Amino acid sequence: MTWTRAVGTGAAAGADPAVRSSHVAEGSRAGRGGRAGWLPARGPARVVPGPRATPFTLCYALVLLGTGLFSHLADPDLVRDLLAHSSTDVVNLAHRPLLSLVASGVWVAGGLLSPYIVAFLVVVGALERRLGGLRTAGIFLLGHVLATLMTELPVAASVAVGQLPDSSLRRLDYGISYGLLACAGALAGLVRPWLRWTLLGGITAALLADLAEFTDPLTDWGHLLALAIGVLAWPYVRRAAQRRVPGPSGRAPRSA
């Protein structure tokens, strides 16, 4: 899929080919001037994060690579203790909610060899090229926080009324999957219909298959909720993406 859009004026559209070429060249030079620099590169460079096009994706990926390398090289007992303190279980959320929500998102399940890292670069990078770093970070954070609370708060309530044992208050729950799936759901609203429903259908089928295995139903429900959060953000992300479409001069139009 490609995000680059042809830009021109109505007068130029029916003009002589040489005139149209001149308009395209001028728009290209304006884009390279800086304000239209959000447009992604062509070819393989579209999935490679960079400091100008995708600063959020790049910085976050470096953090994930750092923690992944640490978990691979450090003492296993130390890593286990850090993960336990970073986990977004009910006990940690009750005593240190902000710390656990932030810390749980800097680790990736599976370490350096996790497919989540590749998926993060592709999905979050593509969304950031359309929305910008702050909006993409907001969607990622929204999915990470809301899906966590929507799965852990029912556990706390179930323990309080005696439907679950006290051991359910302590569980190892960390990683970027909730934020990543929220970004994937949001990205689906910005692509062509055939790709949108293929993407959503494939992800949903995989998540339902995991849920059917019933190995970790709480996390599996969290994944489905995170994807739904991204889908519910479609009106917002579409408006935000339209505001970033450059005009004939190569400049992004001002928001009203």
PDB file of C-alpha atoms in Angstrom:
ATOM      1  CA  MET A   1       0.000   0.000   0.000  1.00  0.00           C
ATOM      2  CA  THR A   2       1.175   3.522  -0.696  1.00  0.00           C
ATOM      3  CA  TRP A   3       0.326   6.781   1.045  1.00  0.00           C
ATOM      4  CA  THR A   4       1.748   9.228  -1.498  1.00  0.00           C
ATOM      5  CA  ARG A   5      -0.969  11.360  -3.133  1.00  0.00           C
ATOM      6  CA  ALA A   6      -0.814  13.285  -6.393  1.00  0.00           C
ATOM      7  CA  VAL A   7      -1.295  17.001  -5.750  1.00  0.00           C
ATOM      8  CA  GLY A   8      -2.250  19.638  -8.288  1.00  0.00           C
ATOM      9  CA  THR A   9      -4.704  22.396  -9.123  1.00  0.00           C
ATOM     10  CA  GLY A  10      -7.772  22.159 -11.279  1.00  0.00           C
ATOM     11  CA  ALA A  11      -6.174  24.429 -13.877  1.00  0.00           C
ATOM     12  CA  ALA A  12      -3.075  22.309 -14.073  1.00  0.00           C
ATOM     13  CA  ALA A  13      -5.034  19.087 -14.469  1.00  0.00           C
ATOM     14  CA  GLY A  14      -6.071  19.891 -18.023  1.00  0.00           C
ATOM     15  CA  ALA A  15      -2.984  21.849 -19.014  1.00  0.00           C
ATOM     16  CA  ASP A  16      -0.205  21.021 -21.396  1.00  0.00           C
ATOM     17  CA  PRO A  17       1.982  18.121 -20.193  1.00  0.00           C
ATOM     18  CA  ALA A  18       4.971  20.421 -19.879  1.00  0.00           C
ATOM     19  CA  VAL A  19       2.984  22.773 -17.651  1.00  0.00           C
ATOM     20  CA  ARG A  20       1.765  19.886 -15.505  1.00  0.00           C
ATOM     21  CA  SER A  21       5.352  18.677 -15.137  1.00  0.00           C
ATOM     22  CA  SER A  22       6.337  22.127 -13.956  1.00  0.00           C
ATOM     23  CA  HIS A  23       3.576  22.112 -11.326  1.00  0.00           C
ATOM     24  CA  VAL A  24       4.623  18.665 -10.109  1.00  0.00           C
ATOM     25  CA  ALA A  25       8.260  19.738  -9.892  1.00  0.00           C
ATOM     26  CA  GLU A  26       7.337  22.866  -7.929  1.00  0.00           C
ATOM     27  CA  GLY A  27       5.178  20.824  -5.523  1.00  0.00           C
ATOM     28  CA  SER A  28       8.000  18.350  -5.064  1.00  0.00           C
ATOM     29  CA  ARG A  29      10.471  21.112  -4.253  1.00  0.00           C
ATOM     30  CA  ALA A  30       8.010  22.637  -1.780  1.00  0.00           C
ATOM     31  CA  GLY A  31       7.549  19.275  -0.128  1.00  0.00           C
ATOM     32  CA  ARG A  32      11.279  18.871   0.278  1.00  0.00           C
ATOM     33  CA  GLY A  33      11.282  22.300   1.895  1.00  0.00           C
ATOM     34  CA  GLY A  34       9.899  20.747   5.049  1.00  0.00           C
ATOM     35  CA  ARG A  35       6.176  21.204   5.732  1.00  0.00           C
ATOM     36  CA  ALA A  36       5.114  18.390   3.423  1.00  0.00           C
ATOM     37  CA  GLY A  37       7.916  16.184   4.675  1.00  0.00           C
ATOM     38  CA  TRP A  38       5.366  13.911   6.362  1.00  0.00           C
ATOM     39  CA  LEU A  39       4.801  12.113   3.049  1.00  0.00           C
ATOM     40  CA  PRO A  40       6.411   8.657   3.262  1.00  0.00           C
ATOM     41  CA  ALA A  41       9.239   7.483   1.087  1.00  0.00           C
ATOM     42  CA  ARG A  42       8.697   4.996  -1.700  1.00  0.00           C
ATOM     43  CA  GLY A  43       9.743   1.365  -1.756  1.00  0.00           C
ATOM     44  CA  PRO A  44      11.300  -0.471   1.206  1.00  0.00           C
ATOM     45  CA  ALA A  45      12.032   2.833   2.968  1.00  0.00           C
ATOM     46  CA  ARG A  46       8.341   3.041   3.872  1.00  0.00           C
ATOM     47  CA  VAL A  47       8.793   0.447   6.626  1.00  0.00           C
ATOM     48  CA  VAL A  48      12.089   1.816   7.952  1.00  0.00           C
ATOM     49  CA  PRO A  49      11.558   4.356  10.759  1.00  0.00           C
ATOM     50  CA  GLY A  50      13.436   7.631  10.560  1.00  0.00           C
ATOM     51  CA  PRO A  51      13.958  10.662  12.806  1.00  0.00           C
ATOM     52  CA  ARG A  52      11.987  12.980  10.499  1.00  0.00           C
ATOM     53  CA  ALA A  53       9.131  10.875   9.171  1.00  0.00           C
ATOM     54  CA  THR A  54       8.505   8.597  12.172  1.00  0.00           C
ATOM     55  CA  PRO A  55      10.294   9.868  15.299  1.00  0.00           C
ATOM     56  CA  PHE A  56       7.868   8.164  17.716  1.00  0.00           C
ATOM     57  CA  THR A  57       8.224   4.782  16.020  1.00  0.00           C
ATOM     58  CA  LEU A  58      12.012   5.092  15.874  1.00  0.00           C
ATOM     59  CA  CYS A  59      12.475   6.130  19.500  1.00  0.00           C
ATOM     60  CA  TYR A  60      10.061   3.515  20.818  1.00  0.00           C
ATOM     61  CA  ALA A  61      11.667   0.790  18.700  1.00  0.00           C
ATOM     62  CA  LEU A  62      15.072   1.689  20.130  1.00  0.00           C
ATOM     63  CA  VAL A  63      13.655   1.379  23.662  1.00  0.00           C
ATOM     64  CA  LEU A  64      12.190  -2.033  22.832  1.00  0.00           C
ATOM     65  CA  LEU A  65      15.479  -3.189  21.335  1.00  0.00           C
ATOM     66  CA  GLY A  66      17.297  -1.967  24.455  1.00  0.00           C
ATOM     67  CA  THR A  67      15.014  -3.778  26.896  1.00  0.00           C
ATOM     68  CA  GLY A  68      15.032  -6.848  24.655  1.00  0.00           C
ATOM     69  CA  LEU A  69      18.819  -6.906  24.684  1.00  0.00           C
ATOM     70  CA  PHE A  70      18.844  -6.399  28.451  1.00  0.00           C
ATOM     71  CA  SER A  71      16.439  -9.284  29.041  1.00  0.00           C
ATOM     72  CA  HIS A  72      18.667 -11.496  26.870  1.00  0.00           C
ATOM     73  CA  LEU A  73      21.956 -10.623  28.579  1.00  0.00           C
ATOM     74  CA  ALA A  74      21.023  -9.804  32.179  1.00  0.00           C
ATOM     75  CA  ASP A  75      20.644 -12.187  35.075  1.00  0.00           C
ATOM     76  CA  PRO A  76      17.353 -14.122  34.657  1.00  0.00           C
ATOM     77  CA  ASP A  77      16.328 -13.537  38.273  1.00  0.00           C
ATOM     78  CA  LEU A  78      16.801  -9.789  37.861  1.00  0.00           C
ATOM     79  CA  VAL A  79      14.784  -9.789  34.647  1.00  0.00           C
ATOM     80  CA  ARG A  80      12.030 -11.791  36.325  1.00  0.00           C
ATOM     81  CA  ASP A  81      11.851  -9.321  39.215  1.00  0.00           C
ATOM     82  CA  LEU A  82      11.730  -6.326  36.861  1.00  0.00           C
ATOM     83  CA  LEU A  83       8.957  -7.892  34.820  1.00  0.00           C
ATOM     84  CA  ALA A  84       6.976  -8.681  37.980  1.00  0.00           C
ATOM     85  CA  HIS A  85       7.238  -5.040  39.086  1.00  0.00           C
ATOM     86  CA  SER A  86       6.338  -3.830  35.566  1.00  0.00           C
ATOM     87  CA  SER A  87       3.320  -6.100  35.233  1.00  0.00           C
ATOM     88  CA  THR A  88      -0.094  -4.448  34.988  1.00  0.00           C
ATOM     89  CA  ASP A  89      -1.752  -6.859  37.398  1.00  0.00           C
ATOM     90  CA  VAL A  90      -4.329  -5.698  39.926  1.00  0.00           C
ATOM     91  CA  VAL A  91      -1.833  -5.372  42.794  1.00  0.00           C
ATOM     92  CA  ASN A  92       0.581  -3.176  40.844  1.00  0.00           C
ATOM     93  CA  LEU A  93      -2.245  -1.081  39.392  1.00  0.00           C
ATOM     94  CA  ALA A  94      -3.611  -0.499  42.898  1.00  0.00           C
ATOM     95  CA  HIS A  95      -0.269   0.547  44.434  1.00  0.00           C
ATOM     96  CA  ARG A  96       1.644   2.158  41.545  1.00  0.00           C
ATOM     97  CA  PRO A  97      -0.720   2.583  38.578  1.00  0.00           C
ATOM     98  CA  LEU A  98       1.280   5.088  36.503  1.00  0.00           C
ATOM     99  CA  LEU A  99       4.584   3.277  36.969  1.00  0.00           C
ATOM    100  CA  SER A 100       3.171  -0.125  36.040  1.00  0.00           C
ATOM    101  CA  LEU A 101       1.289   1.220  33.000  1.00  0.00           C
ATOM    102  CA  VAL A 102       4.409   2.934  31.676  1.00  0.00           C
ATOM    103  CA  ALA A 103       6.891   0.219  32.617  1.00  0.00           C
ATOM    104  CA  SER A 104       4.795  -2.597  31.162  1.00  0.00           C
ATOM    105  CA  GLY A 105       4.944  -0.915  27.756  1.00  0.00           C
ATOM    106  CA  VAL A 106       8.741  -0.835  27.471  1.00  0.00           C
ATOM    107  CA  TRP A 107       9.067  -4.628  27.338  1.00  0.00           C
ATOM    108  CA  VAL A 108       8.154  -6.866  24.438  1.00  0.00           C
ATOM    109  CA  ALA A 109       7.062 -10.454  24.933  1.00  0.00           C
ATOM    110  CA  GLY A 110       9.597 -12.769  23.324  1.00  0.00           C
ATOM    111  CA  GLY A 111      12.538 -10.376  23.532  1.00  0.00           C
ATOM    112  CA  LEU A 112      14.677  -9.532  20.522  1.00  0.00           C
ATOM    113  CA  LEU A 113      13.257 -12.345  18.397  1.00  0.00           C
ATOM    114  CA  SER A 114       9.650 -11.332  18.952  1.00  0.00           C
ATOM    115  CA  PRO A 115       7.531 -10.801  15.817  1.00  0.00           C
ATOM    116  CA  TYR A 116       5.892  -7.940  17.703  1.00  0.00           C
ATOM    117  CA  ILE A 117       8.931  -5.764  16.945  1.00  0.00           C
ATOM    118  CA  VAL A 118       8.556  -6.188  13.187  1.00  0.00           C
ATOM    119  CA  ALA A 119       4.797  -5.664  13.412  1.00  0.00           C
ATOM    120  CA  PHE A 120       5.399  -2.540  15.482  1.00  0.00           C
ATOM    121  CA  LEU A 121       7.731  -1.045  12.873  1.00  0.00           C
ATOM    122  CA  VAL A 122       5.300  -1.722  10.022  1.00  0.00           C
ATOM    123  CA  VAL A 123       1.968  -0.846  11.646  1.00  0.00           C
ATOM    124  CA  VAL A 124       2.899   2.022  13.947  1.00  0.00           C
ATOM    125  CA  GLY A 125       5.291   3.489  11.378  1.00  0.00           C
ATOM    126  CA  ALA A 126       2.572   3.486   8.701  1.00  0.00           C
ATOM    127  CA  LEU A 127       0.095   5.123  11.075  1.00  0.00           C
ATOM    128  CA  GLU A 128       2.598   7.770  12.129  1.00  0.00           C
ATOM    129  CA  ARG A 129       3.252   8.730   8.518  1.00  0.00           C
ATOM    130  CA  ARG A 130      -0.445   9.462   8.172  1.00  0.00           C
ATOM    131  CA  LEU A 131      -1.161  11.091  11.548  1.00  0.00           C
ATOM    132  CA  GLY A 132       2.105  12.352  12.975  1.00  0.00           C
ATOM    133  CA  GLY A 133       3.937  11.291  16.096  1.00  0.00           C
ATOM    134  CA  LEU A 134       1.763  12.807  18.824  1.00  0.00           C
ATOM    135  CA  ARG A 135      -1.538  11.466  17.498  1.00  0.00           C
ATOM    136  CA  THR A 136      -0.032   8.026  16.898  1.00  0.00           C
ATOM    137  CA  ALA A 137       1.424   7.970  20.403  1.00  0.00           C
ATOM    138  CA  GLY A 138      -2.003   8.958  21.744  1.00  0.00           C
ATOM    139  CA  ILE A 139      -3.748   6.061  19.997  1.00  0.00           C
ATOM    140  CA  PHE A 140      -1.068   3.622  21.144  1.00  0.00           C
ATOM    141  CA  LEU A 141      -1.368   4.863  24.732  1.00  0.00           C
ATOM    142  CA  LEU A 142      -5.171   4.807  24.599  1.00  0.00           C
ATOM    143  CA  GLY A 143      -5.205   1.169  23.511  1.00  0.00           C
ATOM    144  CA  HIS A 144      -2.546   0.185  26.038  1.00  0.00           C
ATOM    145  CA  VAL A 145      -4.257   1.864  29.005  1.00  0.00           C
ATOM    146  CA  LEU A 146      -7.932   1.230  28.238  1.00  0.00           C
ATOM    147  CA  ALA A 147      -7.521  -2.431  27.278  1.00  0.00           C
ATOM    148  CA  THR A 148      -5.487  -2.987  30.442  1.00  0.00           C
ATOM    149  CA  LEU A 149      -8.086  -1.379  32.700  1.00  0.00           C
ATOM    150  CA  MET A 150     -10.994  -3.072  30.919  1.00  0.00           C
ATOM    151  CA  THR A 151      -9.482  -6.488  31.622  1.00  0.00           C
ATOM    152  CA  GLU A 152      -7.948  -5.982  35.070  1.00  0.00           C
ATOM    153  CA  LEU A 153     -10.796  -4.117  36.782  1.00  0.00           C
ATOM    154  CA  PRO A 154     -13.259  -7.004  36.223  1.00  0.00           C
ATOM    155  CA  VAL A 155     -10.651  -9.316  37.778  1.00  0.00           C
ATOM    156  CA  ALA A 156     -10.472  -7.107  40.866  1.00  0.00           C
ATOM    157  CA  ALA A 157     -14.271  -7.076  41.120  1.00  0.00           C
ATOM    158  CA  SER A 158     -14.485 -10.866  40.695  1.00  0.00           C
ATOM    159  CA  VAL A 159     -11.930 -11.432  43.450  1.00  0.00           C
ATOM    160  CA  ALA A 160     -13.795  -9.024  45.728  1.00  0.00           C
ATOM    161  CA  VAL A 161     -17.048 -10.995  45.400  1.00  0.00           C
ATOM    162  CA  GLY A 162     -15.324 -14.373  45.705  1.00  0.00           C
ATOM    163  CA  GLN A 163     -15.678 -15.568  42.110  1.00  0.00           C
ATOM    164  CA  LEU A 164     -11.905 -15.710  41.577  1.00  0.00           C
ATOM    165  CA  PRO A 165      -9.086 -16.662  43.962  1.00  0.00           C
ATOM    166  CA  ASP A 166      -6.735 -14.057  45.419  1.00  0.00           C
ATOM    167  CA  SER A 167      -3.944 -15.424  43.235  1.00  0.00           C
ATOM    168  CA  SER A 168      -5.660 -13.782  40.237  1.00  0.00           C
ATOM    169  CA  LEU A 169      -4.554 -10.407  41.592  1.00  0.00           C
ATOM    170  CA  ARG A 170      -0.974 -11.308  40.729  1.00  0.00           C
ATOM    171  CA  ARG A 171      -0.175 -12.220  37.123  1.00  0.00           C
ATOM    172  CA  LEU A 172       2.563 -11.433  34.653  1.00  0.00           C
ATOM    173  CA  ASP A 173       1.094  -8.990  32.143  1.00  0.00           C
ATOM    174  CA  TYR A 174       3.367  -6.746  30.090  1.00  0.00           C
ATOM    175  CA  GLY A 175       4.174  -5.870  26.504  1.00  0.00           C
ATOM    176  CA  ILE A 176       3.120  -3.672  23.578  1.00  0.00           C
ATOM    177  CA  SER A 177       0.381  -5.857  22.110  1.00  0.00           C
ATOM    178  CA  TYR A 178      -2.577  -3.731  23.302  1.00  0.00           C
ATOM    179  CA  GLY A 179      -1.124  -0.508  21.923  1.00  0.00           C
ATOM    180  CA  LEU A 180      -0.019  -2.220  18.722  1.00  0.00           C
ATOM    181  CA  LEU A 181      -3.467  -3.688  18.060  1.00  0.00           C
ATOM    182  CA  ALA A 182      -5.127  -0.328  18.713  1.00  0.00           C
ATOM    183  CA  CYS A 183      -2.825   1.216  16.099  1.00  0.00           C
ATOM    184  CA  ALA A 184      -3.609  -1.623  13.678  1.00  0.00           C
ATOM    185  CA  GLY A 185      -7.329  -1.025  14.141  1.00  0.00           C
ATOM    186  CA  ALA A 186      -6.886   2.708  13.571  1.00  0.00           C
ATOM    187  CA  LEU A 187      -4.690   2.148  10.507  1.00  0.00           C
ATOM    188  CA  ALA A 188      -7.369  -0.053   8.936  1.00  0.00           C
ATOM    189  CA  GLY A 189      -9.604   3.006   8.727  1.00  0.00           C
ATOM    190  CA  LEU A 190      -7.094   4.799   6.489  1.00  0.00           C
ATOM    191  CA  VAL A 191      -6.446   2.183   3.808  1.00  0.00           C
ATOM    192  CA  ARG A 192      -8.416   0.985   0.797  1.00  0.00           C
ATOM    193  CA  PRO A 193     -11.565  -1.042   1.588  1.00  0.00           C
ATOM    194  CA  TRP A 194     -10.242  -4.371   0.298  1.00  0.00           C
ATOM    195  CA  LEU A 195      -7.094  -4.019   2.406  1.00  0.00           C
ATOM    196  CA  ARG A 196      -9.074  -2.702   5.385  1.00  0.00           C
ATOM    197  CA  TRP A 197     -11.342  -5.728   5.656  1.00  0.00           C
ATOM    198  CA  THR A 198      -8.547  -8.159   4.827  1.00  0.00           C
ATOM    199  CA  LEU A 199      -6.446  -6.671   7.629  1.00  0.00           C
ATOM    200  CA  LEU A 200      -9.271  -6.620  10.162  1.00  0.00           C
ATOM    201  CA  GLY A 201     -10.544 -10.053   9.158  1.00  0.00           C
ATOM    202  CA  GLY A 202      -7.119 -11.653   9.420  1.00  0.00           C
ATOM    203  CA  ILE A 203      -6.313 -10.091  12.794  1.00  0.00           C
ATOM    204  CA  THR A 204      -9.739 -10.873  14.241  1.00  0.00           C
ATOM    205  CA  ALA A 205      -9.574 -14.488  13.086  1.00  0.00           C
ATOM    206  CA  ALA A 206      -6.151 -14.929  14.696  1.00  0.00           C
ATOM    207  CA  LEU A 207      -7.334 -13.362  17.964  1.00  0.00           C
ATOM    208  CA  LEU A 208     -10.466 -15.505  18.083  1.00  0.00           C
ATOM    209  CA  ALA A 209      -8.360 -18.610  17.475  1.00  0.00           C
ATOM    210  CA  ASP A 210      -6.183 -17.659  20.456  1.00  0.00           C
ATOM    211  CA  LEU A 211      -9.283 -17.080  22.568  1.00  0.00           C
ATOM    212  CA  ALA A 212     -10.692 -20.479  21.598  1.00  0.00           C
ATOM    213  CA  GLU A 213      -7.545 -22.189  22.909  1.00  0.00           C
ATOM    214  CA  PHE A 214      -8.334 -20.688  26.330  1.00  0.00           C
ATOM    215  CA  THR A 215      -4.688 -20.558  27.415  1.00  0.00           C
ATOM    216  CA  ASP A 216      -4.792 -16.888  28.484  1.00  0.00           C
ATOM    217  CA  PRO A 217      -8.379 -15.669  28.001  1.00  0.00           C
ATOM    218  CA  LEU A 218      -7.877 -12.409  29.892  1.00  0.00           C
ATOM    219  CA  THR A 219      -5.092 -11.250  27.587  1.00  0.00           C
ATOM    220  CA  ASP A 220      -6.952 -12.555  24.537  1.00  0.00           C
ATOM    221  CA  TRP A 221     -10.016 -10.482  25.445  1.00  0.00           C
ATOM    222  CA  GLY A 222      -7.712  -7.518  25.953  1.00  0.00           C
ATOM    223  CA  HIS A 223      -6.384  -7.965  22.418  1.00  0.00           C
ATOM    224  CA  LEU A 224      -9.898  -7.910  20.958  1.00  0.00           C
ATOM    225  CA  LEU A 225     -10.794  -4.842  23.024  1.00  0.00           C
ATOM    226  CA  ALA A 226      -7.635  -3.025  21.905  1.00  0.00           C
ATOM    227  CA  LEU A 227      -8.431  -3.725  18.256  1.00  0.00           C
ATOM    228  CA  ALA A 228     -11.976  -2.423  18.805  1.00  0.00           C
ATOM    229  CA  ILE A 229     -10.586   0.750  20.391  1.00  0.00           C
ATOM    230  CA  GLY A 230      -8.588   1.415  17.239  1.00  0.00           C
ATOM    231  CA  VAL A 231     -11.643   0.834  15.049  1.00  0.00           C
ATOM    232  CA  LEU A 232     -13.720   3.226  17.169  1.00  0.00           C
ATOM    233  CA  ALA A 233     -11.058   5.877  16.533  1.00  0.00           C
ATOM    234  CA  TRP A 234     -11.743   5.891  12.752  1.00  0.00           C
ATOM    235  CA  PRO A 235     -13.665   9.205  12.704  1.00  0.00           C
ATOM    236  CA  TYR A 236     -10.813  10.916  14.544  1.00  0.00           C
ATOM    237  CA  VAL A 237      -7.954   9.428  12.529  1.00  0.00           C
ATOM    238  CA  ARG A 238      -9.677  10.159   9.220  1.00  0.00           C
ATOM    239  CA  ARG A 239     -10.177  13.808  10.125  1.00  0.00           C
ATOM    240  CA  ALA A 240      -6.605  14.041  11.366  1.00  0.00           C
ATOM    241  CA  ALA A 241      -5.228  12.459   8.181  1.00  0.00           C
ATOM    242  CA  GLN A 242      -7.248  14.828   5.977  1.00  0.00           C
ATOM    243  CA  ARG A 243      -5.798  17.835   7.781  1.00  0.00           C
ATOM    244  CA  ARG A 244      -2.311  16.613   6.904  1.00  0.00           C
ATOM    245  CA  VAL A 245      -2.993  16.291   3.138  1.00  0.00           C
ATOM    246  CA  PRO A 246      -0.770  18.934   1.474  1.00  0.00           C
ATOM    247  CA  GLY A 247      -2.265  21.555  -0.812  1.00  0.00           C
ATOM    248  CA  PRO A 248      -1.019  22.596  -4.305  1.00  0.00           C
ATOM    249  CA  SER A 249       1.884  24.527  -2.765  1.00  0.00           C
ATOM    250  CA  GLY A 250       3.093  21.433  -0.956  1.00  0.00           C
ATOM    251  CA  ARG A 251       2.024  22.868   2.408  1.00  0.00           C
ATOM    252  CA  ALA A 252      -0.390  21.202   4.797  1.00  0.00           C
ATOM    253  CA  PRO A 253      -3.611  23.206   5.088  1.00  0.00           C
ATOM    254  CA  ARG A 254      -4.272  24.989   8.348  1.00  0.00           C
ATOM    255  CA  SER A 255      -6.854  23.566  10.705  1.00  0.00           C
ATOM    256  CA  ALA A 256     -10.016  25.579  11.057  1.00  0.00           C
TER     257      ALA A 256
END
